[in-house]
Coordinates of C-alpha atoms in Angstrom, one line a residue:
M116 CA 207.9 -42.5 20.7
T117 CA 204.6 -43.4 22.3
H118 CA 204.2 -46.8 20.5
R119 CA 206.4 -49.0 22.6
K120 CA 205.1 -52.2 21.0
V121 CA 207.0 -51.5 17.8
R122 CA 207.2 -54.3 15.3
R123 CA 210.7 -55.7 15.2
S124 CA 210.3 -56.1 11.4
R125 CA 209.9 -52.3 11.1
I126 CA 212.9 -51.5 13.3
A127 CA 215.0 -54.1 11.5
A128 CA 214.0 -52.6 8.2
A129 CA 214.9 -49.2 9.5
C130 CA 218.3 -50.2 10.7
A131 CA 219.0 -52.1 7.5
A132 CA 218.1 -49.1 5.6
L133 CA 220.5 -46.9 7.5
T134 CA 223.5 -49.3 7.1
L135 CA 225.6 -47.4 4.6
I136 CA 228.4 -49.7 3.5
T137 CA 229.4 -48.2 0.2
A138 CA 232.6 -49.8 -0.9
G139 CA 234.0 -48.2 -4.0
A140 CA 232.1 -45.1 -3.6
A141 CA 234.9 -42.9 -4.8
A142 CA 233.8 -42.8 -8.4
C143 CA 231.9 -39.6 -8.4
G144 CA 231.7 -38.3 -11.9
T145 CA 233.4 -35.3 -13.5
E146 CA 235.8 -33.2 -11.5
S147 CA 235.4 -29.6 -10.6
G148 CA 236.6 -27.3 -13.3
D149 CA 235.6 -29.3 -16.3
D150 CA 233.9 -27.1 -18.9
D151 CA 230.9 -29.3 -19.6
G152 CA 228.2 -26.7 -19.1
G153 CA 227.5 -28.0 -15.6
S154 CA 227.9 -26.1 -12.3
D155 CA 230.2 -26.5 -9.4
G156 CA 228.2 -25.9 -6.3
G157 CA 230.9 -26.8 -3.8
A158 CA 229.9 -30.4 -3.8
G159 CA 233.3 -31.6 -5.0
F160 CA 232.4 -32.1 -8.7
T161 CA 230.8 -30.5 -11.6
A162 CA 227.2 -31.5 -12.2
P163 CA 226.1 -32.4 -15.7
D164 CA 223.9 -30.0 -17.6
L165 CA 220.6 -31.8 -17.6
P166 CA 217.0 -30.5 -18.2
Q167 CA 214.3 -30.6 -15.6
L168 CA 210.6 -31.4 -16.2
E169 CA 208.7 -28.3 -17.1
E170 CA 205.1 -29.5 -16.4
I171 CA 203.3 -32.5 -15.1
G172 CA 201.1 -34.3 -17.5
E173 CA 198.8 -37.2 -17.3
G174 CA 200.1 -40.2 -15.3
E175 CA 201.7 -43.0 -17.3
G176 CA 199.9 -45.6 -15.2
E177 CA 202.9 -46.9 -13.2
V178 CA 206.0 -45.8 -11.3
N179 CA 209.0 -48.0 -10.6
I180 CA 210.5 -47.1 -7.2
L181 CA 213.9 -48.1 -5.7
A182 CA 213.8 -47.6 -1.9
W183 CA 215.2 -48.3 1.5
P184 CA 213.2 -51.0 3.3
G185 CA 210.3 -49.4 5.2
Y186 CA 209.9 -46.4 2.8
V187 CA 207.3 -47.8 0.5
E188 CA 204.6 -49.8 2.4
D189 CA 201.4 -51.0 0.8
G190 CA 199.8 -52.9 3.7
S191 CA 201.4 -56.3 2.7
T192 CA 203.8 -56.1 5.7
D193 CA 201.1 -54.9 8.1
P194 CA 197.6 -54.0 7.0
A195 CA 197.7 -50.9 9.2
V196 CA 200.8 -49.5 7.4
D197 CA 199.8 -48.4 3.9
W198 CA 200.6 -45.1 2.2
V199 CA 200.9 -46.6 -1.3
T200 CA 197.3 -47.6 -1.8
P201 CA 196.0 -44.0 -1.3
F202 CA 198.5 -42.8 -3.8
E203 CA 197.6 -45.4 -6.4
E204 CA 193.9 -44.6 -6.0
E205 CA 194.4 -40.9 -6.3
T206 CA 196.9 -40.9 -9.2
G207 CA 196.2 -44.1 -11.1
C208 CA 199.9 -44.7 -10.9
Q209 CA 200.6 -48.4 -10.0
V210 CA 203.6 -48.6 -7.6
N211 CA 206.3 -51.2 -8.3
V212 CA 209.0 -51.2 -5.7
K213 CA 212.3 -52.9 -5.2
T214 CA 214.2 -52.5 -2.0
F215 CA 218.0 -52.3 -1.5
G216 CA 220.2 -52.9 1.5
T217 CA 223.1 -50.5 0.9
S218 CA 223.7 -47.2 -0.9
D219 CA 226.2 -48.9 -3.2
E220 CA 223.6 -51.4 -4.2
A221 CA 221.2 -48.6 -4.9
V222 CA 223.7 -46.7 -7.1
N223 CA 224.4 -49.9 -9.1
L224 CA 220.7 -50.6 -9.6
V225 CA 220.0 -47.1 -10.8
K226 CA 222.8 -47.4 -13.3
G227 CA 221.3 -50.6 -14.6
G228 CA 218.1 -48.7 -15.5
G229 CA 214.4 -49.5 -15.2
Y230 CA 213.7 -47.2 -12.2
D231 CA 211.9 -43.9 -12.1
V232 CA 212.5 -42.8 -8.5
V233 CA 215.1 -43.6 -5.8
S234 CA 215.4 -42.8 -2.2
A235 CA 219.0 -41.8 -1.7
S236 CA 221.0 -41.1 1.4
G237 CA 223.8 -38.5 1.2
D238 CA 226.5 -41.0 0.4
A239 CA 224.6 -42.1 -2.7
S240 CA 223.0 -38.8 -3.9
L241 CA 226.2 -37.0 -4.8
R242 CA 227.4 -40.0 -6.9
L243 CA 224.0 -40.2 -8.7
I244 CA 224.1 -36.4 -9.4
A245 CA 227.7 -36.4 -10.6
A246 CA 227.3 -39.4 -12.9
G247 CA 224.1 -37.9 -14.5
D248 CA 221.9 -40.8 -13.2
V249 CA 219.4 -38.4 -11.6
E250 CA 218.1 -35.1 -12.9
P251 CA 217.4 -31.7 -11.5
V252 CA 214.0 -31.5 -9.9
N253 CA 211.6 -28.7 -10.6
V254 CA 210.3 -28.1 -7.1
D255 CA 207.8 -25.6 -8.4
L256 CA 205.8 -28.6 -9.7
I257 CA 205.7 -30.2 -6.2
E258 CA 203.0 -28.6 -4.2
N259 CA 204.1 -30.0 -0.8
Y260 CA 207.7 -29.0 -1.2
A261 CA 206.9 -25.5 0.1
D262 CA 206.1 -27.0 3.5
V263 CA 209.4 -28.8 3.9
Y264 CA 211.7 -27.5 6.6
D265 CA 213.9 -24.9 5.0
F266 CA 217.1 -26.2 6.7
L267 CA 216.8 -29.4 4.7
K268 CA 216.7 -27.6 1.3
E269 CA 219.7 -26.7 -0.9
R270 CA 222.2 -28.7 1.1
D271 CA 225.4 -30.2 0.0
W272 CA 224.0 -33.7 -0.3
N273 CA 220.8 -32.9 -2.2
S274 CA 221.6 -29.8 -4.4
V275 CA 224.4 -28.3 -6.6
D276 CA 224.7 -24.5 -6.9
G277 CA 221.3 -24.0 -5.5
Q278 CA 219.6 -26.5 -7.8
M279 CA 217.6 -29.2 -5.9
Y280 CA 218.0 -32.8 -7.2
G281 CA 215.1 -34.2 -5.2
V282 CA 212.9 -33.6 -2.2
P283 CA 214.0 -34.1 1.4
H284 CA 212.2 -37.0 3.1
G285 CA 213.5 -37.6 6.6
Y286 CA 216.5 -37.2 8.8
G287 CA 218.2 -38.4 12.0
A288 CA 221.2 -38.3 14.2
N289 CA 223.8 -40.8 15.3
L290 CA 223.6 -40.4 19.1
L291 CA 225.6 -41.5 22.2
M292 CA 223.9 -44.0 24.2
Y293 CA 224.9 -45.1 27.7
R294 CA 223.7 -47.2 30.6
T295 CA 222.4 -44.7 33.2
D296 CA 223.1 -47.2 36.1
I297 CA 226.7 -47.8 35.1
V298 CA 228.1 -44.7 33.4
D299 CA 228.6 -42.0 36.0
P300 CA 228.8 -39.1 35.5
A301 CA 226.5 -38.9 32.6
P302 CA 228.6 -38.2 29.4
T303 CA 228.2 -35.0 27.5
S304 CA 231.0 -35.5 25.0
W305 CA 232.2 -38.1 22.5
S306 CA 235.2 -38.3 24.7
A307 CA 233.3 -41.0 26.5
V308 CA 234.1 -43.4 23.6
F309 CA 237.4 -41.9 22.3
E310 CA 239.3 -40.9 25.5
E311 CA 242.4 -43.1 26.2
D312 CA 242.2 -45.4 29.1
S313 CA 238.5 -45.0 29.5
P314 CA 237.0 -46.5 32.7
Y315 CA 234.5 -48.3 30.5
A316 CA 237.3 -50.0 28.3
G317 CA 236.1 -53.3 26.9
K318 CA 232.5 -52.1 27.1
I319 CA 232.5 -49.4 24.4
T320 CA 230.7 -50.1 21.1
A321 CA 230.9 -48.3 17.7
Y322 CA 229.1 -48.4 14.4
D323 CA 230.7 -50.9 12.0
S324 CA 231.2 -49.1 8.7
P325 CA 234.0 -47.0 7.1
I326 CA 231.7 -44.0 7.3
Y327 CA 232.3 -44.2 11.1
I328 CA 235.7 -42.6 10.4
A329 CA 233.8 -39.4 10.1
D330 CA 232.8 -39.7 13.7
A331 CA 236.5 -39.8 14.8
A332 CA 237.1 -36.9 12.4
L333 CA 234.3 -34.8 14.0
Y334 CA 235.8 -35.4 17.4
L335 CA 239.3 -34.4 16.2
M336 CA 237.8 -31.3 14.6
N337 CA 236.6 -30.2 18.0
T338 CA 239.5 -31.3 20.1
Q339 CA 242.6 -30.9 17.9
P340 CA 242.0 -27.7 15.8
D341 CA 245.6 -27.7 14.6
L342 CA 244.7 -30.6 12.2
G343 CA 242.6 -28.1 10.2
I344 CA 239.6 -30.4 9.8
E345 CA 236.6 -28.3 8.8
N346 CA 234.5 -31.1 7.4
P347 CA 234.6 -34.6 8.7
Y348 CA 234.0 -35.9 5.2
A349 CA 236.9 -33.9 3.7
L350 CA 240.1 -35.4 5.0
D351 CA 243.5 -35.1 3.4
E352 CA 246.0 -37.9 3.9
D353 CA 247.4 -36.4 7.2
Q354 CA 243.9 -35.8 8.6
L355 CA 242.7 -39.3 7.7
A356 CA 245.9 -40.7 9.3
A357 CA 245.0 -38.9 12.5
A358 CA 241.5 -40.2 12.5
V359 CA 242.8 -43.7 12.0
D360 CA 245.2 -43.4 14.8
L361 CA 242.4 -42.3 17.1
L362 CA 240.2 -45.2 15.9
K363 CA 243.1 -47.7 16.5
Q364 CA 243.4 -46.3 20.0
Q365 CA 239.7 -46.8 20.4
R366 CA 239.9 -50.3 19.0
E367 CA 241.8 -51.5 22.1
Q368 CA 238.8 -50.6 24.2
I369 CA 235.9 -51.7 21.9
S370 CA 233.7 -54.5 23.1
E371 CA 232.2 -55.0 19.6
Y372 CA 231.3 -53.1 16.5
W373 CA 227.6 -53.3 15.6
S374 CA 225.6 -53.0 12.5
D375 CA 222.5 -55.1 13.7
Y376 CA 220.3 -53.2 16.0
L377 CA 219.2 -56.4 17.9
K378 CA 222.8 -57.2 18.8
E379 CA 223.3 -53.7 20.2
V380 CA 220.2 -53.8 22.2
Q381 CA 221.3 -57.2 23.5
A382 CA 224.8 -55.9 24.4
F383 CA 223.3 -53.0 26.4
T384 CA 220.9 -55.3 28.1
T385 CA 223.6 -57.7 29.3
G386 CA 226.0 -54.9 30.1
D387 CA 228.6 -56.2 27.6
S388 CA 228.4 -52.7 26.2
V389 CA 227.7 -49.7 28.3
V390 CA 228.4 -46.7 26.1
G391 CA 228.6 -46.1 22.4
T392 CA 227.1 -44.9 19.1
T393 CA 223.3 -45.5 18.5
W394 CA 220.2 -44.3 16.8
Q395 CA 217.1 -42.9 18.6
V396 CA 215.0 -45.8 17.3
I397 CA 217.3 -48.3 18.9
A398 CA 217.4 -46.4 22.2
N399 CA 213.6 -46.5 22.1
V400 CA 213.6 -50.3 21.6
A401 CA 216.0 -50.7 24.5
Q402 CA 214.0 -48.5 26.8
G403 CA 210.8 -50.3 25.8
E404 CA 212.5 -53.5 27.0
N405 CA 213.3 -51.7 30.4
V406 CA 217.0 -51.4 29.7
P407 CA 218.2 -48.3 31.7
V408 CA 219.7 -46.3 28.8
E409 CA 219.7 -42.7 27.6
A410 CA 220.7 -41.3 24.2
I411 CA 222.1 -37.8 23.8
L412 CA 223.5 -35.5 21.2
P413 CA 227.0 -34.7 22.5
D414 CA 228.4 -31.2 22.8
E415 CA 230.5 -31.6 19.6
G416 CA 227.5 -32.4 17.5
S417 CA 227.3 -35.7 15.5
T418 CA 227.1 -37.3 12.2
G419 CA 223.7 -38.2 10.8
W420 CA 221.6 -38.9 7.7
S421 CA 219.2 -37.0 5.5
D422 CA 217.4 -38.9 2.7
T423 CA 216.3 -37.5 -0.6
W424 CA 213.8 -38.8 -3.2
M425 CA 215.3 -38.3 -6.6
V426 CA 214.1 -38.8 -10.2
T427 CA 216.3 -40.9 -12.6
T428 CA 217.4 -39.3 -15.8
E429 CA 216.2 -42.4 -17.8
S430 CA 212.8 -42.5 -16.1
E431 CA 210.0 -43.4 -18.5
N432 CA 207.3 -42.4 -16.1
K433 CA 208.3 -38.9 -15.0
N434 CA 204.7 -37.7 -14.4
C435 CA 204.0 -40.5 -12.0
A436 CA 207.5 -39.9 -10.5
Y437 CA 206.7 -36.3 -9.7
M438 CA 203.3 -37.3 -8.3
W439 CA 205.1 -39.7 -6.0
L440 CA 207.6 -37.1 -4.9
N441 CA 204.6 -34.8 -3.9
H442 CA 202.8 -37.7 -2.2
I443 CA 205.6 -39.0 -0.1
I444 CA 206.2 -35.6 1.5
S445 CA 202.6 -34.9 2.0
P446 CA 201.7 -34.5 5.7
E447 CA 199.8 -37.9 5.8
A448 CA 202.5 -40.0 4.0
N449 CA 205.4 -38.3 5.7
A450 CA 203.9 -38.8 9.2
A451 CA 203.3 -42.5 8.4
V452 CA 206.7 -43.1 7.0
S453 CA 208.6 -41.3 9.7
E454 CA 206.8 -43.2 12.4
Y455 CA 207.2 -46.6 10.8
F456 CA 210.8 -46.0 9.8
G457 CA 211.9 -44.2 13.0
E458 CA 213.1 -40.7 12.0
A459 CA 212.2 -37.0 11.9
P460 CA 209.7 -36.1 9.1
A461 CA 210.7 -33.5 6.5
N462 CA 207.3 -31.8 6.5
P463 CA 206.4 -30.1 9.8
K464 CA 202.7 -30.6 9.0
A465 CA 203.3 -34.3 9.5
C466 CA 203.8 -33.6 13.3
D467 CA 200.1 -32.6 13.4
I468 CA 199.2 -36.0 12.4
A469 CA 201.9 -38.2 13.9
S470 CA 201.4 -40.0 17.2
E471 CA 201.8 -37.8 20.3
G472 CA 205.5 -37.4 21.2
H473 CA 206.9 -38.7 17.9
C474 CA 208.3 -35.4 16.6
E475 CA 209.6 -34.4 20.0
T476 CA 211.4 -37.7 20.3
Y477 CA 213.2 -37.3 17.0
N478 CA 213.7 -33.5 17.4
A479 CA 211.7 -32.7 14.2
G480 CA 211.9 -29.1 13.3
D481 CA 214.6 -28.3 15.8
E482 CA 216.9 -26.3 13.5
E483 CA 219.5 -25.8 16.2
F484 CA 219.6 -29.6 16.7
A485 CA 219.7 -30.3 12.9
E486 CA 222.5 -27.8 12.4
K487 CA 224.7 -29.8 14.8
L488 CA 224.5 -32.8 12.5
W489 CA 227.1 -33.5 9.7
Y490 CA 225.0 -35.6 7.4
W491 CA 226.6 -38.7 5.8
T492 CA 228.3 -37.6 2.5
T493 CA 230.5 -39.6 0.2
P494 CA 234.2 -38.5 0.6
V495 CA 235.7 -37.6 -2.8
E496 CA 239.2 -36.4 -3.9
D497 CA 237.9 -32.9 -4.6
C498 CA 237.7 -31.7 -1.0
L499 CA 234.2 -30.9 0.2
D500 CA 235.4 -28.1 2.4
G501 CA 236.5 -26.1 -0.6
R502 CA 240.3 -26.6 -0.4
T503 CA 242.0 -26.7 -3.9
D504 CA 245.6 -26.9 -2.8
V505 CA 245.4 -30.6 -1.7
K506 CA 243.6 -33.7 -2.6
C507 CA 241.3 -35.3 -0.1
T508 CA 240.9 -39.0 0.5
D509 CA 238.1 -40.8 -1.3
Y510 CA 235.8 -43.6 0.0
G511 CA 238.1 -46.2 -1.4
A512 CA 240.9 -44.9 1.0
W513 CA 238.4 -44.9 3.8
T514 CA 237.4 -48.4 3.1
Q515 CA 241.1 -49.6 3.2
A516 CA 241.6 -47.5 6.3
W517 CA 238.6 -49.1 8.1
T518 CA 240.0 -52.6 7.3
E519 CA 243.3 -51.4 8.9
V520 CA 241.5 -50.2 12.0
K521 CA 239.7 -53.4 12.6
G522 CA 242.7 -55.5 11.9

């Protein structure tokens, strides 16, 4: 990132947006095998049979948007940050926005009605699809969709059986950050935070959320193949128990769990933490404050996020909703959002507009990098890895397990 003088309000919004504490996320709609005319696309449930928009008509005059903080900016936060006004001027659709702090909050708000569009992370999108709260999206009506990176299309968290339920917006990785003047040799593996009797015991940090269980599962998937883990979000009881055991072992060496980016930056600044999970945007802030840190994608790959703009089933402004989906992944808007928020854009043409170095910093368009990421997805009983001979643990079980880990 070339702009070191990043507004803290922007980064704070980004980090708040990425905090996925989704208690009770197990409720995921109908189960696979139900004969309701839907389709089972391997997402762990059967999608309801809902129609999609066939043509875009005249705008209704407004669009009600539910979004992560930092995704819908109209210049009120910073006059220089505004991709809403051009949309309103071009379409005549007045933007009304409400922000949310967690995926669980977003799901509940959508169920309450009154919104046309929602920006959903992977742990919310599947729940919304399964419950019939969002509808299939006709991507043929969205001109800029053709430009979106192919590796973000028709994925487990945004589609069912090849049917898209939204447009990809941006993505990022959970990285391993370390103090370059203290951690020697430089780490290349998540073993740096999971190995027993680490030389950095007491100075290791980890993300504070039940979804972090997937990070432990990913490490076990690579180091203990006999456990049979093929998807870090599809854990049966024995596999979850193994991940919990690893996390309990790690707990003895943790300095603190973080969810606030400022606290992580401060901990790495003082040396209270010297190695642990981070986001690229946080590493940028720390480096901008002259903290000697680096952030890497370890050999095992990592967890990450990929957000999707979705249209609600009960939307009363579907024409404006589709116009917004097309606008938000346009090169201009996608470049502006990805820089302000701190992530890789979904549209490669955004890289021609973004500040020099932005797309390189966030590995935009690097398909090999993206394929090493296991994007956040809600655990459900119907195993996401395709197993049918066993029930997997749902997010309710993960939440209980996380409480047990932290003690």
